[in-house]
Amino acid sequence: MAASQSKPKFILVTGGNRGIGFAIVKSLAQCADLDQASTTILMGCRNLTLADSAVAGLNALGGHTVRPILLDVASDDSIRNATSHVEQTYGHLDVLVNNAGYASMALAPDFSDLRSSFQDVYNVNVSSAALVTRLFLPLLRKSIAGKVIQVSSARGSLTKISNNELPPTAALSYSVSKAALNALTLLLAQEPENSRIEFQMAGPGHCKTRFNNFRGLRDPEEGANVVVELVIGERRPTAHYETVGTSRELVVIPW
């Protein structure tokens, strides 16, 4: 269990109103290992109307307070506005969970859409995660124990790919983007000004969400376990973690 903090704890989850993001927010809101008197979960999403409905449902269950925040990770202005809102309203940020993601496949027989497909996926999964992290880092540095958790995927493991441990995929751009996200996270963790901040990658596994037309093998709540454990746990070496089954025990995904 993480050590208690002397000031309120604020956790921001991007893409938090549906899919794995919503499962992460819900699991954190119900987590008994977080101080209920001082923890607030910020649900980042592109549509506040949808967020308000989701937040109302979660708050009705009791637990930690959940508040919506407008945050479209594909919009620089939206990211900057969200950063200013968090600074002015809460003063600091303790945990940033970069969950928002995108997948696309090039379908044209002549590959005329391949470049745009890769660019769209890379923009959300890597460039947006980089900008969100960069802009929120000053607020994370104000935390007693700031954390950045990137929601990655075992699809980004070069070891698993080279060992033929993964089934074939048509979403090449998604896998490539997650490998790049892992590299980005390692490089950010090595910057001297970020030495007090913990950087981690979470692999939720193949979950049943609209993202994959509900063809996943795990329930989103199972996938959320890895993020919850990284949020509440003591500081660990930067790595790419997953959980198995319904357990919250962390297992390292090889690079």
Coordinates of C-alpha atoms in Angstrom, one line a residue:
M1 CA 0.0 0.0 0.0
A2 CA 1.3 3.4 -0.8
A3 CA 2.4 5.7 2.0
S4 CA -0.3 8.3 2.9
Q5 CA 0.2 11.9 1.7
S6 CA -0.2 15.0 3.7
K7 CA -2.1 16.8 1.0
P8 CA -5.0 15.7 -1.4
K9 CA -4.2 13.2 -4.1
F10 CA -5.3 13.9 -7.6
I11 CA -5.3 11.2 -10.4
L12 CA -6.0 12.1 -14.0
V13 CA -7.0 9.3 -16.5
T14 CA -7.2 10.3 -20.2
G15 CA -9.9 8.7 -22.3
G16 CA -11.6 7.9 -19.0
N17 CA -15.3 7.7 -19.9
R18 CA -15.4 4.4 -21.7
G19 CA -13.6 1.1 -22.3
I20 CA -10.4 0.4 -20.3
G21 CA -10.2 4.0 -19.3
F22 CA -13.6 3.9 -17.6
A23 CA -12.7 0.6 -15.9
I24 CA -9.5 2.2 -14.6
V25 CA -11.5 5.2 -13.2
K26 CA -14.1 2.9 -11.7
S27 CA -11.6 0.7 -10.1
L28 CA -9.6 3.6 -8.7
A29 CA -12.8 5.2 -7.4
Q30 CA -13.6 2.0 -5.5
C31 CA -10.1 1.3 -4.3
A32 CA -9.9 0.9 -0.6
D33 CA -6.1 1.3 -0.6
L34 CA -6.4 5.0 -1.5
D35 CA -7.3 7.5 1.2
Q36 CA -11.0 8.2 0.6
A37 CA -10.9 11.5 2.4
S38 CA -8.3 13.0 0.1
T39 CA -8.4 11.3 -3.3
T40 CA -10.0 12.7 -6.4
I41 CA -10.1 10.9 -9.8
L42 CA -10.2 13.2 -12.8
M43 CA -11.9 11.6 -15.8
G44 CA -10.5 13.1 -18.9
C45 CA -12.7 12.9 -22.0
R46 CA -13.5 14.7 -25.3
N47 CA -17.2 15.1 -24.5
L48 CA -18.3 16.6 -21.1
T49 CA -21.9 15.6 -21.7
L50 CA -20.9 11.9 -21.9
A51 CA -18.5 12.4 -19.0
D52 CA -21.1 14.0 -16.7
S53 CA -23.4 10.9 -17.1
A54 CA -20.5 8.5 -16.4
V55 CA -19.3 10.5 -13.4
A56 CA -22.8 10.7 -11.9
G57 CA -23.1 6.9 -12.1
L58 CA -19.7 6.4 -10.4
N59 CA -20.3 8.9 -7.7
A60 CA -23.7 7.3 -6.9
L61 CA -21.8 4.1 -6.0
G62 CA -19.8 5.9 -3.3
G63 CA -16.1 5.8 -2.9
H64 CA -13.6 8.4 -4.1
T65 CA -14.8 11.5 -5.8
V66 CA -14.7 11.5 -9.6
R67 CA -14.8 14.7 -11.5
P68 CA -14.9 15.2 -15.3
I69 CA -12.4 17.3 -17.2
L70 CA -12.5 18.2 -20.9
L71 CA -9.4 16.8 -22.5
D72 CA -9.0 15.9 -26.2
V73 CA -5.5 14.5 -26.5
A74 CA -5.5 15.2 -30.2
S75 CA -5.9 18.9 -29.6
D76 CA -3.0 21.0 -28.4
D77 CA -5.4 23.7 -27.1
S78 CA -7.5 21.2 -25.3
I79 CA -4.4 19.7 -23.5
R80 CA -3.1 23.2 -22.5
N81 CA -6.6 24.2 -21.3
A82 CA -6.8 21.0 -19.2
T83 CA -3.4 21.6 -17.8
S84 CA -4.4 25.2 -16.7
H85 CA -7.6 23.9 -15.3
V86 CA -5.8 21.3 -13.1
E87 CA -3.3 23.9 -12.0
Q88 CA -5.8 26.5 -11.1
T89 CA -8.3 24.1 -9.5
Y90 CA -6.1 21.6 -7.7
G91 CA -2.6 23.0 -7.7
H92 CA -0.8 19.8 -8.5
L93 CA -1.2 16.3 -10.0
D94 CA -0.1 13.1 -8.3
V95 CA -0.7 10.5 -11.1
L96 CA -1.1 10.9 -14.8
V97 CA -2.6 7.8 -16.6
N98 CA -2.2 8.2 -20.3
N99 CA -4.9 5.8 -21.4
A100 CA -6.4 7.5 -24.5
G101 CA -5.5 5.5 -27.6
Y102 CA -6.4 4.8 -31.2
A103 CA -6.1 2.0 -33.7
S104 CA -6.4 2.0 -37.5
M105 CA -5.7 -0.3 -40.3
A106 CA -4.6 0.5 -43.9
L107 CA -7.2 -1.2 -46.1
A108 CA -6.6 0.1 -49.6
P109 CA -5.2 -2.6 -52.0
D110 CA -2.6 -0.1 -53.3
F111 CA -1.6 1.1 -49.7
S112 CA -2.7 4.6 -50.6
D113 CA -4.0 5.0 -47.0
L114 CA -1.1 3.5 -45.2
R115 CA 0.7 6.7 -44.5
S116 CA -2.4 8.4 -43.1
S117 CA -3.2 5.4 -41.1
F118 CA 0.2 5.3 -39.4
Q119 CA 0.2 9.0 -38.9
D120 CA -3.2 9.0 -37.2
V121 CA -2.3 6.2 -34.8
Y122 CA 1.1 7.6 -34.0
N123 CA -0.4 11.1 -33.4
V124 CA -2.7 9.8 -30.7
N125 CA -0.6 7.0 -29.2
V126 CA 2.8 8.6 -29.2
S127 CA 2.8 12.4 -30.0
S128 CA -0.3 13.1 -27.9
A129 CA 1.0 11.1 -25.0
A130 CA 4.3 12.9 -25.2
L131 CA 2.6 16.4 -25.2
V132 CA 0.2 15.5 -22.4
T133 CA 3.1 14.2 -20.3
R134 CA 5.3 17.2 -21.0
L135 CA 2.7 19.8 -20.1
F136 CA 1.6 18.0 -16.9
L137 CA 5.1 17.3 -15.7
P138 CA 5.5 20.6 -13.8
L139 CA 2.3 19.8 -11.8
L140 CA 3.6 16.2 -11.2
R141 CA 6.8 17.6 -9.9
K142 CA 4.8 19.4 -7.2
S143 CA 3.6 16.0 -5.9
I144 CA 5.2 14.2 -3.0
A145 CA 5.4 11.1 -5.3
G146 CA 4.4 11.8 -8.8
K147 CA 3.7 9.0 -11.3
V148 CA 3.2 8.7 -15.0
I149 CA 1.6 5.5 -16.2
Q150 CA 1.4 4.9 -19.9
V151 CA -1.2 2.4 -21.1
S152 CA 0.8 0.3 -23.5
S153 CA 0.4 -3.2 -24.9
A154 CA 2.2 -6.5 -25.1
R155 CA 1.9 -5.8 -28.9
G156 CA 4.8 -3.4 -28.4
S157 CA 7.1 -6.0 -27.0
L158 CA 9.9 -6.6 -29.6
T159 CA 10.9 -9.7 -27.6
K160 CA 7.5 -11.3 -27.9
I161 CA 7.2 -10.3 -31.6
S162 CA 10.7 -11.8 -32.4
N163 CA 9.9 -15.0 -30.5
N164 CA 6.6 -15.4 -32.3
E165 CA 4.7 -15.3 -29.0
L166 CA 1.9 -13.1 -30.4
P167 CA -0.8 -14.0 -33.0
P168 CA -0.6 -12.1 -36.3
T169 CA -2.2 -8.7 -36.5
A170 CA -3.4 -6.5 -39.2
A171 CA -3.1 -3.4 -37.0
L172 CA 0.7 -3.0 -37.6
S173 CA 0.6 0.8 -36.9
Y174 CA -0.9 0.1 -33.4
S175 CA 1.9 -2.3 -32.4
V176 CA 4.6 0.0 -33.8
S177 CA 3.1 2.9 -31.8
K178 CA 3.2 1.0 -28.6
A179 CA 6.8 0.1 -29.0
A180 CA 7.5 3.8 -29.6
L181 CA 5.5 4.7 -26.5
N182 CA 7.6 2.4 -24.4
A183 CA 10.8 4.0 -25.7
L184 CA 9.4 7.5 -25.1
T185 CA 8.6 6.5 -21.5
L186 CA 12.1 5.2 -20.8
L187 CA 13.7 8.3 -22.3
L188 CA 11.5 10.6 -20.2
A189 CA 12.4 8.6 -17.1
Q190 CA 16.1 9.2 -17.7
E191 CA 15.8 13.0 -17.8
P192 CA 17.4 14.4 -14.7
E193 CA 14.6 16.9 -14.0
N194 CA 12.2 13.9 -13.8
S195 CA 14.2 11.9 -11.3
R196 CA 11.6 12.2 -8.5
I197 CA 8.8 11.0 -10.8
E198 CA 8.0 7.4 -11.4
F199 CA 7.4 6.3 -15.0
Q200 CA 5.7 3.0 -15.8
M201 CA 4.0 1.2 -18.7
A202 CA 0.9 -0.9 -18.1
G203 CA -0.3 -3.7 -20.4
P204 CA -4.0 -4.3 -19.7
G205 CA -4.2 -7.2 -22.1
H206 CA -6.8 -8.0 -24.8
C207 CA -9.9 -6.6 -23.1
K208 CA -13.5 -6.7 -24.4
T209 CA -14.2 -3.1 -25.4
R210 CA -15.7 -1.2 -28.3
F211 CA -12.0 -0.5 -29.3
N212 CA -11.9 -4.1 -30.7
N213 CA -15.6 -4.7 -31.2
F214 CA -15.7 -6.6 -27.8
R215 CA -13.6 -9.4 -29.1
G216 CA -11.1 -9.3 -26.3
L217 CA -10.4 -12.2 -23.9
R218 CA -10.5 -10.2 -20.6
D219 CA -13.0 -8.0 -18.9
P220 CA -11.9 -4.4 -18.8
E221 CA -11.9 -4.5 -14.9
E222 CA -9.3 -7.2 -15.1
G223 CA -7.2 -5.1 -17.5
A224 CA -7.5 -2.1 -15.1
N225 CA -5.9 -4.1 -12.3
V226 CA -2.4 -3.4 -13.6
V227 CA -2.9 0.3 -13.5
V228 CA -4.5 0.2 -10.0
E229 CA -1.6 -1.7 -8.6
L230 CA 0.9 0.7 -10.2
V231 CA -1.0 3.7 -8.7
I232 CA -1.2 2.4 -5.2
G233 CA 2.1 0.5 -5.0
E234 CA 5.5 1.6 -3.8
R235 CA 7.9 2.9 -6.4
R236 CA 9.3 0.3 -8.8
P237 CA 11.9 0.3 -11.5
T238 CA 10.6 1.6 -14.8
A239 CA 9.2 -1.4 -16.7
H240 CA 6.3 -2.7 -18.7
Y241 CA 3.9 -4.5 -16.4
E242 CA 0.8 -6.7 -16.8
T243 CA -1.4 -8.8 -14.5
V244 CA -2.8 -12.3 -15.1
G245 CA -6.4 -13.3 -14.5
T246 CA -8.1 -11.4 -11.7
S247 CA -4.9 -10.9 -9.7
R248 CA -3.3 -7.5 -9.1
E249 CA 0.2 -9.1 -8.9
L250 CA 2.5 -7.4 -11.4
V251 CA 4.4 -9.4 -14.1
V252 CA 7.0 -7.8 -16.3
I253 CA 6.4 -7.8 -20.1
P254 CA 9.8 -8.1 -21.8
W255 CA 11.0 -5.3 -24.1

